[in-house]
mmCIF file of C-alpha atoms in Angstrom:
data_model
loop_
_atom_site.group_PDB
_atom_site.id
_atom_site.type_symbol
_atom_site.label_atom_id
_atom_site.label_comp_id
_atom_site.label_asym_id
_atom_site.label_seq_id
_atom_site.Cartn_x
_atom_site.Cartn_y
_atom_site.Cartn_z
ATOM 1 C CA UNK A 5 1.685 13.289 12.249
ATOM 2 C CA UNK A 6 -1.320 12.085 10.182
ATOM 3 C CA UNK A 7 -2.262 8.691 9.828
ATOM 4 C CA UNK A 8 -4.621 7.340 7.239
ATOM 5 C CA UNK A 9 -6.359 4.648 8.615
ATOM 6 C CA UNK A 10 -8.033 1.700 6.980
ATOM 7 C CA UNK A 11 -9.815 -1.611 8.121
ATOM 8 C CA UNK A 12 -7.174 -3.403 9.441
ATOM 9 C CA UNK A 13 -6.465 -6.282 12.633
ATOM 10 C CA UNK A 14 -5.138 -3.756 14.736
ATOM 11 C CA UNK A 15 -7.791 -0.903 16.353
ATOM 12 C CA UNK A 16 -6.949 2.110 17.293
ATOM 13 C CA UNK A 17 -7.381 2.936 20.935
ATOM 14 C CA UNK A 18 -8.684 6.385 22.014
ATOM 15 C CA UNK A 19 -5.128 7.752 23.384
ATOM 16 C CA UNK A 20 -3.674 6.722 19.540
ATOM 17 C CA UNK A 21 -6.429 8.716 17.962
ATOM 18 C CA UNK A 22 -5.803 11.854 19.945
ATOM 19 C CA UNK A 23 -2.289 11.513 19.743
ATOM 20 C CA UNK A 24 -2.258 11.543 16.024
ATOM 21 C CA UNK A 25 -4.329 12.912 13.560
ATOM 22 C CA UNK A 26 -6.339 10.071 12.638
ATOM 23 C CA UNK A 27 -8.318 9.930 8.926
ATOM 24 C CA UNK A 28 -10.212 6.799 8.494
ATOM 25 C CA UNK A 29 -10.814 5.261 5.006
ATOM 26 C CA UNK A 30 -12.763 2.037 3.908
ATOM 27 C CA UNK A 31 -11.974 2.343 -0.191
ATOM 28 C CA UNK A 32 -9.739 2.724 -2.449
ATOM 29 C CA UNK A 33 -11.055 5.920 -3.840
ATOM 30 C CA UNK A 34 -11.040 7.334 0.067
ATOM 31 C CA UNK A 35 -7.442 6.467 0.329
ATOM 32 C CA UNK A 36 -6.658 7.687 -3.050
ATOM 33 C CA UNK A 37 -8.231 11.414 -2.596
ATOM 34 C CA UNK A 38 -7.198 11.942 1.297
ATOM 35 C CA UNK A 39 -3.034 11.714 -0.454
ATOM 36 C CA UNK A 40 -3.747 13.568 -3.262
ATOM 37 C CA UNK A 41 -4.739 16.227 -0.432
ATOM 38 C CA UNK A 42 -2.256 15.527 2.290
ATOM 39 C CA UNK A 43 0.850 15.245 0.171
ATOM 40 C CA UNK A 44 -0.583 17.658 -2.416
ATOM 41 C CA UNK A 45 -0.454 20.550 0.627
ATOM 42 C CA UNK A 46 3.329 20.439 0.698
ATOM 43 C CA UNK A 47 3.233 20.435 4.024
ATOM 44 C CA UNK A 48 4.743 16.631 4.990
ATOM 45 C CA UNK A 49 8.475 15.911 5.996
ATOM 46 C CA UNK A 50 8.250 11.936 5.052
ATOM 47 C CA UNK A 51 5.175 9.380 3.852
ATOM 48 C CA UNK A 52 5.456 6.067 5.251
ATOM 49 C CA UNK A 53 3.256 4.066 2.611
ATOM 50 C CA UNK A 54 2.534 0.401 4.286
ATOM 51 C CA UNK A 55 -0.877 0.353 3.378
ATOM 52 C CA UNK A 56 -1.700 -2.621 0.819
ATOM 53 C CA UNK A 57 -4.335 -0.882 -1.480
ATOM 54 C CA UNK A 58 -6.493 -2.743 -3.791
ATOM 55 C CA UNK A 59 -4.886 -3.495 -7.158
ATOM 56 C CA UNK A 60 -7.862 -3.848 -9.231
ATOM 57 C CA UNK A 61 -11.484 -3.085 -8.562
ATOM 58 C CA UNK A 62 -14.743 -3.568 -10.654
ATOM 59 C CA UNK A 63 -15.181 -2.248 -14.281
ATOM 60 C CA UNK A 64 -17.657 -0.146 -15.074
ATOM 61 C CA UNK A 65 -20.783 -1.265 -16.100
ATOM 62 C CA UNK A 66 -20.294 -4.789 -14.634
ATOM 63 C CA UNK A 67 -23.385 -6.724 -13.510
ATOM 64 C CA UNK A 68 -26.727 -4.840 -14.835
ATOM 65 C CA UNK A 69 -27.763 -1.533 -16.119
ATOM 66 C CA UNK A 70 -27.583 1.541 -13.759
ATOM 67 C CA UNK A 71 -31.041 0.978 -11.861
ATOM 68 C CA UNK A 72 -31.892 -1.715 -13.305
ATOM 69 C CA UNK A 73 -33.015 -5.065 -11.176
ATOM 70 C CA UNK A 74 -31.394 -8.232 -11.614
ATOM 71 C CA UNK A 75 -32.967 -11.277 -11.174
ATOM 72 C CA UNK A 76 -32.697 -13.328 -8.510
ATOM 73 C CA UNK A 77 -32.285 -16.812 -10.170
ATOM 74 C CA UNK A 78 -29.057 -16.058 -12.089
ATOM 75 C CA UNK A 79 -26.955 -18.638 -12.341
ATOM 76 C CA UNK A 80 -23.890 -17.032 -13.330
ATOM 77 C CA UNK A 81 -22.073 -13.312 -12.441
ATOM 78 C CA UNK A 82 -19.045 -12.809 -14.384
ATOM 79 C CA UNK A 83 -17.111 -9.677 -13.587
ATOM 80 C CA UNK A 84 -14.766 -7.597 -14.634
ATOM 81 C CA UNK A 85 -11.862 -6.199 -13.438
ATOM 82 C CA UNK A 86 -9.671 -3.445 -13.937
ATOM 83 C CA UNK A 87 -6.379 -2.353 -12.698
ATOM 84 C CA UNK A 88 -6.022 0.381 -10.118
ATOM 85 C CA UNK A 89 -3.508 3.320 -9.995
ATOM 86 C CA UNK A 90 -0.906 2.903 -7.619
ATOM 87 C CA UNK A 91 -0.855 5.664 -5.273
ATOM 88 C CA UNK A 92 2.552 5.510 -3.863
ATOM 89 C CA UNK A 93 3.464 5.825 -7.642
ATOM 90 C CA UNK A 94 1.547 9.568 -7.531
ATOM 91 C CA UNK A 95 3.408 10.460 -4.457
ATOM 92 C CA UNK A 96 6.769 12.074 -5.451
ATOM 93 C CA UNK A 97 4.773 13.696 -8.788
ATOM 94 C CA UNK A 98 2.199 15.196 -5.785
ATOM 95 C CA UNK A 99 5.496 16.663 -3.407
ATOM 96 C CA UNK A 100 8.864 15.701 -5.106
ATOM 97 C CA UNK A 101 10.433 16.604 -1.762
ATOM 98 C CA UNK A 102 8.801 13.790 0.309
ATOM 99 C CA UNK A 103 10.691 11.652 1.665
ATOM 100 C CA UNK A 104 8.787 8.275 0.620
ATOM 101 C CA UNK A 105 9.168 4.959 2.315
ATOM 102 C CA UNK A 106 7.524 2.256 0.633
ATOM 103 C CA UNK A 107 6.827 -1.874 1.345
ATOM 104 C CA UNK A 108 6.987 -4.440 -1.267
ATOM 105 C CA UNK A 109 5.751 -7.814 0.005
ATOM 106 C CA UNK A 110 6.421 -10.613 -2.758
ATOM 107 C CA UNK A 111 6.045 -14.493 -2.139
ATOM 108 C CA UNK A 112 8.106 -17.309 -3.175
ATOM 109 C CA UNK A 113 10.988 -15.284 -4.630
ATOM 110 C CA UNK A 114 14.926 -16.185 -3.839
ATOM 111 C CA UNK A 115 17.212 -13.144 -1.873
ATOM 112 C CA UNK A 116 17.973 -12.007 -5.513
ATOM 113 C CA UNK A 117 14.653 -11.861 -7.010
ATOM 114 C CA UNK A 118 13.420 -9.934 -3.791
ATOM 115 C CA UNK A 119 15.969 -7.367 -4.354
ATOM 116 C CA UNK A 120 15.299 -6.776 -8.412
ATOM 117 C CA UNK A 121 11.962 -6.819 -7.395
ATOM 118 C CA UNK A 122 12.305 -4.048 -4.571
ATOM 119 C CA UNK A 123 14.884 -2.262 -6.345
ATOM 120 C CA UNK A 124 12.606 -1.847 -9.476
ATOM 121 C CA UNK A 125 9.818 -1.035 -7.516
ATOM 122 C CA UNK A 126 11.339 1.817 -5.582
ATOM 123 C CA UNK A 127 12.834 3.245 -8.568
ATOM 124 C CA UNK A 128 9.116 3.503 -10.517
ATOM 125 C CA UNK A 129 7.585 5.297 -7.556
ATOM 126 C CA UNK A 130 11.001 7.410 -7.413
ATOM 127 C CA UNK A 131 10.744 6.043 -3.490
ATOM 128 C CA UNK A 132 13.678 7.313 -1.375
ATOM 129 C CA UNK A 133 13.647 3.787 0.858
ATOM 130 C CA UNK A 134 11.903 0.747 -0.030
ATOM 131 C CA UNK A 135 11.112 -2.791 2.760
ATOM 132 C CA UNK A 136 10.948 -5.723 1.059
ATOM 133 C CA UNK A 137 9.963 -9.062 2.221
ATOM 134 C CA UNK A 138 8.937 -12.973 1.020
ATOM 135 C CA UNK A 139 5.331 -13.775 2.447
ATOM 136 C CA UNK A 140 6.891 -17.235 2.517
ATOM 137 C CA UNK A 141 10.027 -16.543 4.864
ATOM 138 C CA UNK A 142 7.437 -15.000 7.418
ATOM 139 C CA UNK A 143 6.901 -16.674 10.450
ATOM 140 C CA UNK A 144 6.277 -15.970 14.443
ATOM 141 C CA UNK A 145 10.189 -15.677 14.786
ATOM 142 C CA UNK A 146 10.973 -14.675 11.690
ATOM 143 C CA UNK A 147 10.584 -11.250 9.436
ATOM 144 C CA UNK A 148 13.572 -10.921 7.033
ATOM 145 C CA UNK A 149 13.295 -7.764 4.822
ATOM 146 C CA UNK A 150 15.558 -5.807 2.924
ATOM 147 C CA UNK A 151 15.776 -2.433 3.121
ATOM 148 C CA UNK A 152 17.017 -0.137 -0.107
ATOM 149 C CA UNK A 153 17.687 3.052 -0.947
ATOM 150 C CA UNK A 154 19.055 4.733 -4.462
ATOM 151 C CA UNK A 155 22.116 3.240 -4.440
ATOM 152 C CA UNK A 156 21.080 -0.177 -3.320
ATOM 153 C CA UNK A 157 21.320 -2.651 -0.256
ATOM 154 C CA UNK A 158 21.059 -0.647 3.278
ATOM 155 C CA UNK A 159 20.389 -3.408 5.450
ATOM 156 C CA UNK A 160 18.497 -6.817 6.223
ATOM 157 C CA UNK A 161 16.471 -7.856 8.907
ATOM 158 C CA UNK A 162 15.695 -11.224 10.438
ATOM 159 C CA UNK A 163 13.019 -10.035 13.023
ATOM 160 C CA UNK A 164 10.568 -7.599 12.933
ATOM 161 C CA UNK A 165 11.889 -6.680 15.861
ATOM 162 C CA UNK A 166 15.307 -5.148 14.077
#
């Protein structure tokens, strides 16, 4: 088992860490290059992809020249912002014998919606499960997710719990 760890609520304690091969990241990039090498080796059974990465970052060139100084008494940054790759997408390209679990967290979307949503989402990262749930129907007693698979429906959950 390796674990690719990023900043998160949860710490690892010291028994976790030598349990497990632990990698820590902090970017995007860092996340990005330690699953191109992982999953690139061939040498994984299953990814279990929960991490929610970053989908757009800063453009190049945003804010001043390279090495240039900007003053101080700006009024006004505007920025840019450009989408980033999804990684769970590069999975199955990186090891097409994987087997991929992936999340899908949407908000504010009806039990149908939540399973087009899922279901099209698995099917671009060629996922072999997808979890979806509705940041809105998540409370302390309540987690209801779908889970999906190829063919469709698998199961739902109330509870995280299940």
């Amino acid at each position: 088992v390796t674990l690719l760890w990023g900043p998160g609520r949860t710490p690892l304690t010291a028994k976790d860490r030598r349990q497990m091969g632990v990698e820590d990241f902090v970017t995007f990039d860092d996340l990005h290059g330690l699953v191109r090498r992982h999953i690139g080796s061939c040498r994984y059974d299953a990814m279990i992809h929960a991490a929610a990465v970053s989908d757009y970052r800063l453009a190049e060139g945003t804010g001043g020249k390279e090495g240039e100084k900007v003053a101080s008494n700006r009024q006004e940054w505007v920025l840019r912002l450009v989408p980033t790759p999804k990684i769970v997408d590069e999975v199955k390209a990186l090891d097409p014998h994987v087997l991929l679990v992936k999340f899908k967290l949407v908000s504010g979307r009806t039990r149908e919606e939540l399973l087009r949503i899922a279901a099209a989402s698995r099917e671009a990262s060629q996922a072999d499960l997808i979890l979806g749930n509705d940041l809105q129907q998540i409370d302390a007693e309540r987690h209801p997710a779908v889970l999906l698979d190829k063919a469709g429906l698998v199961a739902e959950y109330a509870t995280q719990r299940q």
